[in-house]
mmCIF file of C-alpha atoms in Angstrom:
data_model
loop_
_atom_site.group_PDB
_atom_site.id
_atom_site.type_symbol
_atom_site.label_atom_id
_atom_site.label_comp_id
_atom_site.label_asym_id
_atom_site.label_seq_id
_atom_site.Cartn_x
_atom_site.Cartn_y
_atom_site.Cartn_z
ATOM 1 C CA UNK W 1 -33.992 72.345 -57.165
ATOM 2 C CA UNK W 2 -36.308 70.312 -56.137
ATOM 3 C CA UNK W 3 -36.309 68.652 -52.596
ATOM 4 C CA UNK W 4 -35.568 64.815 -52.450
ATOM 5 C CA UNK W 5 -38.992 64.316 -50.169
ATOM 6 C CA UNK W 6 -40.927 65.739 -52.851
ATOM 7 C CA UNK W 7 -39.098 62.690 -54.535
ATOM 8 C CA UNK W 8 -40.082 60.902 -52.552
ATOM 9 C CA UNK W 9 -43.243 61.593 -51.992
ATOM 10 C CA UNK W 10 -44.069 61.157 -56.115
ATOM 11 C CA UNK W 11 -42.944 57.969 -55.988
ATOM 12 C CA UNK W 12 -44.603 56.831 -52.837
ATOM 13 C CA UNK W 13 -47.369 58.023 -54.671
ATOM 14 C CA UNK W 14 -47.471 56.393 -57.487
ATOM 15 C CA UNK W 15 -47.254 53.512 -55.671
ATOM 16 C CA UNK W 16 -50.950 53.686 -54.199
ATOM 17 C CA UNK W 17 -52.312 54.641 -56.375
ATOM 18 C CA UNK W 18 -51.015 51.243 -58.374
ATOM 19 C CA UNK W 19 -52.318 49.987 -54.940
ATOM 20 C CA UNK W 20 -55.658 51.389 -56.144
ATOM 21 C CA UNK W 21 -55.537 50.109 -59.720
ATOM 22 C CA UNK W 22 -54.650 46.511 -58.066
ATOM 23 C CA UNK W 23 -57.960 46.722 -55.734
ATOM 24 C CA UNK W 24 -59.901 48.435 -58.067
ATOM 25 C CA UNK W 25 -58.773 45.798 -61.791
ATOM 26 C CA UNK W 26 -58.423 42.903 -59.520
ATOM 27 C CA UNK W 27 -61.287 42.946 -57.665
ATOM 28 C CA UNK W 28 -63.745 45.441 -58.320
ATOM 29 C CA UNK W 29 -63.689 47.541 -55.420
ATOM 30 C CA UNK W 30 -62.051 51.395 -54.283
ATOM 31 C CA UNK W 31 -59.338 50.786 -52.144
ATOM 32 C CA UNK W 32 -60.590 53.162 -49.187
ATOM 33 C CA UNK W 33 -58.675 52.375 -45.816
ATOM 34 C CA UNK W 34 -61.388 53.720 -43.610
ATOM 35 C CA UNK W 35 -63.766 51.667 -45.895
ATOM 36 C CA UNK W 36 -61.928 47.941 -45.274
ATOM 37 C CA UNK W 37 -61.151 48.796 -42.058
ATOM 38 C CA UNK W 38 -64.767 49.938 -41.039
ATOM 39 C CA UNK W 39 -66.809 47.091 -42.452
ATOM 40 C CA UNK W 40 -64.592 44.922 -40.020
ATOM 41 C CA UNK W 41 -64.702 46.517 -36.654
ATOM 42 C CA UNK W 42 -68.978 47.550 -37.100
ATOM 43 C CA UNK W 43 -69.458 44.106 -38.675
ATOM 44 C CA UNK W 44 -71.158 45.671 -41.995
ATOM 45 C CA UNK W 45 -68.377 44.072 -44.199
ATOM 46 C CA UNK W 46 -68.007 40.688 -43.067
ATOM 47 C CA UNK W 47 -69.063 38.833 -45.896
ATOM 48 C CA UNK W 48 -65.505 39.670 -47.820
ATOM 49 C CA UNK W 49 -63.578 39.260 -44.549
ATOM 50 C CA UNK W 50 -61.081 37.726 -45.981
ATOM 51 C CA UNK W 51 -60.607 40.128 -48.927
ATOM 52 C CA UNK W 52 -60.521 43.252 -45.783
ATOM 53 C CA UNK W 53 -57.995 40.804 -44.044
ATOM 54 C CA UNK W 54 -55.479 40.143 -46.126
ATOM 55 C CA UNK W 55 -55.144 44.054 -47.601
ATOM 56 C CA UNK W 56 -55.108 44.407 -44.238
ATOM 57 C CA UNK W 57 -52.290 42.362 -43.221
ATOM 58 C CA UNK W 58 -49.970 43.676 -46.123
ATOM 59 C CA UNK W 59 -51.168 46.972 -44.972
ATOM 60 C CA UNK W 60 -48.849 46.136 -41.669
ATOM 61 C CA UNK W 61 -46.272 43.480 -42.888
ATOM 62 C CA UNK W 62 -44.615 45.297 -45.805
ATOM 63 C CA UNK W 63 -43.442 48.478 -43.620
ATOM 64 C CA UNK W 64 -42.129 46.248 -41.871
ATOM 65 C CA UNK W 65 -40.392 43.942 -44.128
ATOM 66 C CA UNK W 66 -39.085 46.261 -45.954
ATOM 67 C CA UNK W 67 -37.516 48.626 -43.150
ATOM 68 C CA UNK W 68 -36.384 45.339 -41.864
ATOM 69 C CA UNK W 69 -34.958 43.982 -44.462
ATOM 70 C CA UNK W 70 -32.605 47.037 -45.235
ATOM 71 C CA UNK W 71 -32.318 47.592 -41.091
ATOM 72 C CA UNK W 72 -33.359 51.020 -41.800
ATOM 73 C CA UNK W 73 -36.235 52.764 -39.174
ATOM 74 C CA UNK W 74 -38.824 55.012 -39.314
ATOM 75 C CA UNK W 75 -40.244 57.350 -37.066
ATOM 76 C CA UNK W 76 -44.358 58.458 -36.704
ATOM 77 C CA UNK W 77 -43.446 61.620 -35.011
ATOM 78 C CA UNK W 78 -46.569 61.375 -33.602
ATOM 79 C CA UNK W 79 -47.649 62.870 -30.463
ATOM 80 C CA UNK W 80 -47.173 61.586 -26.900
ATOM 81 C CA UNK W 81 -49.646 62.769 -25.294
ATOM 82 C CA UNK W 82 -52.992 59.963 -24.837
ATOM 83 C CA UNK W 83 -55.383 63.246 -24.827
ATOM 84 C CA UNK W 84 -55.216 63.751 -28.172
ATOM 85 C CA UNK W 85 -54.360 60.613 -29.761
ATOM 86 C CA UNK W 86 -56.947 59.624 -28.460
ATOM 87 C CA UNK W 87 -59.307 62.394 -29.488
ATOM 88 C CA UNK W 88 -57.714 62.500 -32.919
ATOM 89 C CA UNK W 89 -58.268 58.552 -33.401
ATOM 90 C CA UNK W 90 -61.812 59.540 -32.124
ATOM 91 C CA UNK W 91 -62.866 61.974 -34.985
ATOM 92 C CA UNK W 92 -60.811 60.122 -37.240
ATOM 93 C CA UNK W 93 -63.199 56.601 -37.564
ATOM 94 C CA UNK W 94 -65.865 58.222 -36.220
ATOM 95 C CA UNK W 95 -65.682 61.074 -39.503
ATOM 96 C CA UNK W 96 -65.140 58.966 -41.882
ATOM 97 C CA UNK W 97 -67.326 56.222 -41.648
ATOM 98 C CA UNK W 98 -70.066 58.986 -41.392
ATOM 99 C CA UNK W 99 -68.451 60.459 -44.707
ATOM 100 C CA UNK W 100 -68.046 57.300 -45.723
ATOM 101 C CA UNK W 101 -64.416 57.533 -46.566
ATOM 102 C CA UNK W 102 -61.261 58.942 -45.538
ATOM 103 C CA UNK W 103 -57.546 60.019 -47.657
ATOM 104 C CA UNK W 104 -57.740 56.771 -49.474
ATOM 105 C CA UNK W 105 -61.006 56.686 -51.025
ATOM 106 C CA UNK W 106 -62.428 59.578 -51.362
ATOM 107 C CA UNK W 107 -58.598 61.846 -51.601
ATOM 108 C CA UNK W 108 -57.439 59.312 -54.642
ATOM 109 C CA UNK W 109 -59.859 56.910 -55.300
ATOM 110 C CA UNK W 110 -62.137 59.813 -55.367
ATOM 111 C CA UNK W 111 -60.345 62.967 -57.509
ATOM 112 C CA UNK W 112 -59.816 60.446 -59.977
ATOM 113 C CA UNK W 113 -62.703 59.688 -61.363
ATOM 114 C CA UNK W 114 -63.445 62.830 -60.874
ATOM 115 C CA UNK W 115 -66.664 62.254 -58.662
ATOM 116 C CA UNK W 116 -68.275 65.164 -57.332
ATOM 117 C CA UNK W 117 -68.631 63.819 -53.912
ATOM 118 C CA UNK W 118 -64.752 62.784 -53.541
ATOM 119 C CA UNK W 119 -63.442 66.647 -54.575
ATOM 120 C CA UNK W 120 -65.874 67.902 -52.486
ATOM 121 C CA UNK W 121 -64.792 66.013 -48.950
ATOM 122 C CA UNK W 122 -61.496 66.284 -49.839
ATOM 123 C CA UNK W 123 -62.319 70.481 -50.072
ATOM 124 C CA UNK W 124 -64.323 69.978 -46.440
ATOM 125 C CA UNK W 125 -61.641 67.724 -44.177
ATOM 126 C CA UNK W 126 -58.234 69.796 -46.199
ATOM 127 C CA UNK W 127 -59.934 73.008 -44.656
ATOM 128 C CA UNK W 128 -61.230 71.527 -41.740
ATOM 129 C CA UNK W 129 -57.381 69.768 -41.322
ATOM 130 C CA UNK W 130 -55.892 73.185 -41.506
ATOM 131 C CA UNK W 131 -58.276 75.092 -38.881
ATOM 132 C CA UNK W 132 -57.298 72.260 -36.977
ATOM 133 C CA UNK W 133 -53.027 72.888 -36.529
ATOM 134 C CA UNK W 134 -54.002 75.957 -36.671
ATOM 135 C CA UNK W 135 -56.000 76.202 -33.978
ATOM 136 C CA UNK W 136 -54.680 73.792 -31.973
ATOM 137 C CA UNK W 137 -50.804 74.311 -32.872
ATOM 138 C CA UNK W 138 -50.958 77.985 -33.472
ATOM 139 C CA UNK W 139 -53.503 79.941 -31.226
ATOM 140 C CA UNK W 140 -53.896 76.149 -28.477
ATOM 141 C CA UNK W 141 -50.591 74.841 -28.521
ATOM 142 C CA UNK W 142 -51.471 71.687 -27.583
ATOM 143 C CA UNK W 143 -49.930 70.013 -30.617
ATOM 144 C CA UNK U 1 -57.376 34.910 -56.951
ATOM 145 C CA UNK U 2 -59.329 37.912 -54.497
ATOM 146 C CA UNK U 3 -57.161 37.126 -51.218
ATOM 147 C CA UNK U 4 -53.580 37.509 -54.057
ATOM 148 C CA UNK U 5 -55.285 40.983 -55.054
ATOM 149 C CA UNK U 6 -55.855 41.718 -51.652
ATOM 150 C CA UNK U 7 -52.592 41.067 -50.387
ATOM 151 C CA UNK U 8 -51.083 42.788 -53.175
ATOM 152 C CA UNK U 9 -52.881 45.306 -53.016
ATOM 153 C CA UNK U 10 -52.450 46.372 -49.249
ATOM 154 C CA UNK U 11 -48.608 45.923 -49.149
ATOM 155 C CA UNK U 12 -48.261 47.852 -51.893
ATOM 156 C CA UNK U 13 -49.745 51.075 -50.782
ATOM 157 C CA UNK U 14 -47.872 50.363 -47.498
ATOM 158 C CA UNK U 15 -45.261 50.303 -49.613
ATOM 159 C CA UNK U 16 -46.259 53.032 -50.662
ATOM 160 C CA UNK U 17 -47.094 54.930 -47.425
ATOM 161 C CA UNK U 18 -43.625 54.603 -46.063
ATOM 162 C CA UNK U 19 -41.801 55.904 -48.913
ATOM 163 C CA UNK U 20 -44.168 58.452 -49.580
ATOM 164 C CA UNK U 21 -43.286 59.682 -45.794
ATOM 165 C CA UNK U 22 -47.092 59.637 -45.258
ATOM 166 C CA UNK U 23 -46.193 58.086 -41.501
ATOM 167 C CA UNK U 24 -45.044 60.754 -40.769
ATOM 168 C CA UNK U 25 -47.734 62.770 -39.242
ATOM 169 C CA UNK U 26 -45.558 65.839 -38.652
ATOM 170 C CA UNK U 27 -44.805 65.558 -42.344
ATOM 171 C CA UNK U 28 -48.473 65.423 -41.996
ATOM 172 C CA UNK U 29 -49.500 68.662 -40.186
ATOM 173 C CA UNK U 30 -46.897 70.244 -42.439
ATOM 174 C CA UNK U 31 -49.132 70.017 -44.450
ATOM 175 C CA UNK U 32 -52.047 71.456 -43.214
ATOM 176 C CA UNK U 33 -49.676 74.190 -41.273
ATOM 177 C CA UNK U 34 -50.284 77.112 -44.202
ATOM 178 C CA UNK U 35 -49.172 79.244 -41.081
ATOM 179 C CA UNK U 36 -46.223 77.646 -39.848
ATOM 180 C CA UNK U 37 -44.021 76.242 -42.013
ATOM 181 C CA UNK U 38 -46.015 74.973 -44.668
ATOM 182 C CA UNK U 39 -44.705 71.093 -46.209
ATOM 183 C CA UNK U 40 -46.030 71.086 -49.230
ATOM 184 C CA UNK U 41 -44.747 66.659 -50.074
ATOM 185 C CA UNK U 42 -48.446 66.368 -49.724
ATOM 186 C CA UNK U 43 -49.165 67.354 -53.023
ATOM 187 C CA UNK U 44 -46.573 65.100 -55.099
ATOM 188 C CA UNK U 45 -47.530 62.496 -52.833
ATOM 189 C CA UNK U 46 -51.774 62.344 -53.533
ATOM 190 C CA UNK U 47 -50.746 63.944 -57.440
ATOM 191 C CA UNK U 48 -48.177 60.795 -58.154
ATOM 192 C CA UNK U 49 -51.620 58.583 -56.465
ATOM 193 C CA UNK U 50 -54.419 59.563 -59.284
ATOM 194 C CA UNK U 51 -52.104 59.102 -62.055
ATOM 195 C CA UNK U 52 -52.228 55.381 -62.341
ATOM 196 C CA UNK U 53 -55.964 55.223 -59.722
ATOM 197 C CA UNK U 54 -56.799 57.708 -63.412
ATOM 198 C CA UNK U 55 -55.765 54.869 -65.857
ATOM 199 C CA UNK U 56 -57.044 52.349 -63.959
ATOM 200 C CA UNK U 57 -60.662 53.692 -63.852
ATOM 201 C CA UNK U 58 -60.491 54.488 -67.969
ATOM 202 C CA UNK U 59 -58.991 50.723 -68.415
ATOM 203 C CA UNK U 60 -61.737 49.633 -65.946
ATOM 204 C CA UNK U 61 -64.265 51.881 -68.458
ATOM 205 C CA UNK U 62 -63.194 49.333 -70.807
ATOM 206 C CA UNK U 63 -63.302 45.911 -69.860
ATOM 207 C CA UNK U 64 -66.686 43.318 -69.193
ATOM 208 C CA UNK U 65 -65.025 43.173 -65.119
ATOM 209 C CA UNK U 66 -62.521 42.916 -62.804
ATOM 210 C CA UNK U 67 -59.931 39.978 -63.035
ATOM 211 C CA UNK U 68 -60.978 38.186 -60.323
ATOM 212 C CA UNK U 69 -64.728 38.123 -61.531
ATOM 213 C CA UNK U 70 -67.911 40.282 -60.261
ATOM 214 C CA UNK U 71 -68.209 44.013 -61.531
ATOM 215 C CA UNK U 72 -67.115 47.202 -61.440
ATOM 216 C CA UNK U 73 -68.452 49.385 -58.968
ATOM 217 C CA UNK U 74 -71.361 51.908 -59.536
ATOM 218 C CA UNK U 75 -71.248 55.131 -59.783
ATOM 219 C CA UNK U 76 -72.526 56.420 -56.421
ATOM 220 C CA UNK U 77 -75.070 59.299 -56.759
ATOM 221 C CA UNK U 78 -73.442 62.519 -56.976
ATOM 222 C CA UNK U 79 -74.871 64.421 -54.235
ATOM 223 C CA UNK U 80 -73.310 66.188 -51.576
ATOM 224 C CA UNK U 81 -75.051 65.421 -48.215
ATOM 225 C CA UNK U 82 -74.967 66.555 -44.586
ATOM 226 C CA UNK U 83 -73.500 63.719 -44.347
ATOM 227 C CA UNK U 84 -70.176 63.469 -46.513
ATOM 228 C CA UNK U 85 -70.241 67.435 -45.325
ATOM 229 C CA UNK U 86 -69.672 67.273 -41.342
ATOM 230 C CA UNK U 87 -68.401 63.223 -41.458
ATOM 231 C CA UNK U 88 -65.382 65.266 -43.841
ATOM 232 C CA UNK U 89 -65.049 68.134 -41.708
ATOM 233 C CA UNK U 90 -64.472 65.629 -38.262
ATOM 234 C CA UNK U 91 -61.948 63.257 -40.369
ATOM 235 C CA UNK U 92 -59.976 66.434 -40.612
ATOM 236 C CA UNK U 93 -60.084 68.019 -37.415
ATOM 237 C CA UNK U 94 -58.886 64.614 -36.057
ATOM 238 C CA UNK U 95 -56.593 64.405 -39.419
ATOM 239 C CA UNK U 96 -54.729 67.327 -37.911
ATOM 240 C CA UNK U 97 -54.759 66.876 -34.527
ATOM 241 C CA UNK U 98 -52.418 64.078 -34.512
ATOM 242 C CA UNK U 99 -51.785 63.825 -38.142
ATOM 243 C CA UNK U 100 -52.447 60.200 -38.593
ATOM 244 C CA UNK U 101 -55.414 59.152 -41.270
ATOM 245 C CA UNK U 102 -56.401 55.570 -41.570
ATOM 246 C CA UNK U 103 -54.174 53.883 -43.334
ATOM 247 C CA UNK U 104 -50.983 55.309 -41.897
ATOM 248 C CA UNK U 105 -51.685 54.061 -38.831
ATOM 249 C CA UNK U 106 -52.557 50.800 -39.841
ATOM 250 C CA UNK U 107 -49.173 51.045 -42.460
ATOM 251 C CA UNK U 108 -46.517 52.658 -39.391
ATOM 252 C CA UNK U 109 -48.180 49.991 -36.766
ATOM 253 C CA UNK U 110 -44.937 47.752 -36.724
ATOM 254 C CA UNK U 111 -42.714 50.799 -35.940
ATOM 255 C CA UNK U 112 -45.800 53.681 -33.779
ATOM 256 C CA UNK U 113 -44.622 52.880 -30.426
ATOM 257 C CA UNK U 114 -48.044 52.497 -27.690
ATOM 258 C CA UNK U 115 -49.189 55.395 -28.928
ATOM 259 C CA UNK U 116 -50.170 54.544 -32.501
ATOM 260 C CA UNK U 117 -51.758 51.349 -30.840
ATOM 261 C CA UNK U 118 -53.594 53.405 -29.223
ATOM 262 C CA UNK U 119 -54.502 55.841 -31.914
ATOM 263 C CA UNK U 120 -55.953 52.442 -34.322
ATOM 264 C CA UNK U 121 -57.971 51.177 -31.326
ATOM 265 C CA UNK U 122 -59.651 55.047 -31.019
ATOM 266 C CA UNK U 123 -60.456 55.398 -34.578
ATOM 267 C CA UNK U 124 -62.304 51.729 -34.264
ATOM 268 C CA UNK U 125 -63.658 52.730 -31.092
ATOM 269 C CA UNK U 126 -65.037 56.178 -33.792
ATOM 270 C CA UNK U 127 -66.077 54.071 -36.259
ATOM 271 C CA UNK U 128 -68.404 51.830 -33.719
ATOM 272 C CA UNK U 129 -69.665 55.096 -32.922
ATOM 273 C CA UNK U 130 -70.606 56.348 -36.524
ATOM 274 C CA UNK U 131 -73.320 53.474 -36.523
ATOM 275 C CA UNK U 132 -75.627 54.673 -34.545
ATOM 276 C CA UNK U 133 -75.193 58.298 -35.714
ATOM 277 C CA UNK U 134 -76.021 56.757 -38.846
ATOM 278 C CA UNK U 135 -79.239 55.816 -38.120
ATOM 279 C CA UNK U 136 -80.230 58.440 -36.332
ATOM 280 C CA UNK U 137 -79.857 60.570 -39.171
ATOM 281 C CA UNK U 138 -81.055 58.107 -41.468
ATOM 282 C CA UNK U 139 -84.087 57.602 -39.037
ATOM 283 C CA UNK U 140 -85.142 61.580 -38.568
ATOM 284 C CA UNK U 141 -84.163 62.159 -42.718
#
């Protein structure tokens, strides 16, 4: 018996991959969330501001529309500790831009291209993520 | 045309993240929690996402260019730089701490409450801080 969450994960994953395929084959761009957002935030990608804004609009609006249409709700189960949220946000924003990619760009798009950089980046952030949960959850007990 | 592809891609990305459960921070932290109650869902998400994307890369090699014009992204130099390693580890630390990365943080913005808004604001601040950091590293390289 396969757990239901695995099946949802697989189906959701296939849709995420389809999203990346549309972005690549349609626009010739790598679908990386940190790159799309970061290029607007720091002004380095303003030449394609329309593409970026429309991508973000779909990313924010589609889950909301789907939940509203089906009368469902979703939970992020995020911590309510503001210090943890701010620290995590700063680390995620800073690190993903320094590395030129996050889970979508390096992970989904990089691994599927057999990019050495994408595979290496994924190894590094999976390792650091595991250490982070070990440290902050099991050792320090802050999350 | 480009705008339509961008909107479609962003919408699919958001739906995929919602359906896969990756907007749920406890699921992401469960995947990273190998010493606790380990949750393998993320492996199914990543595995599922790689399939259509790998096909898309193969198709891109057979096509002259993207549908909306321009050209496909060139393969970057396959060098594992200090920025890639250090940046990915900093990113991973934050990912584990809150269970959120850039895509899901936006996909959950409409229902994530004030916590989600603060995360996205802090993430944007972190992105801005990376600009001078990169400049300093380039200057010292």
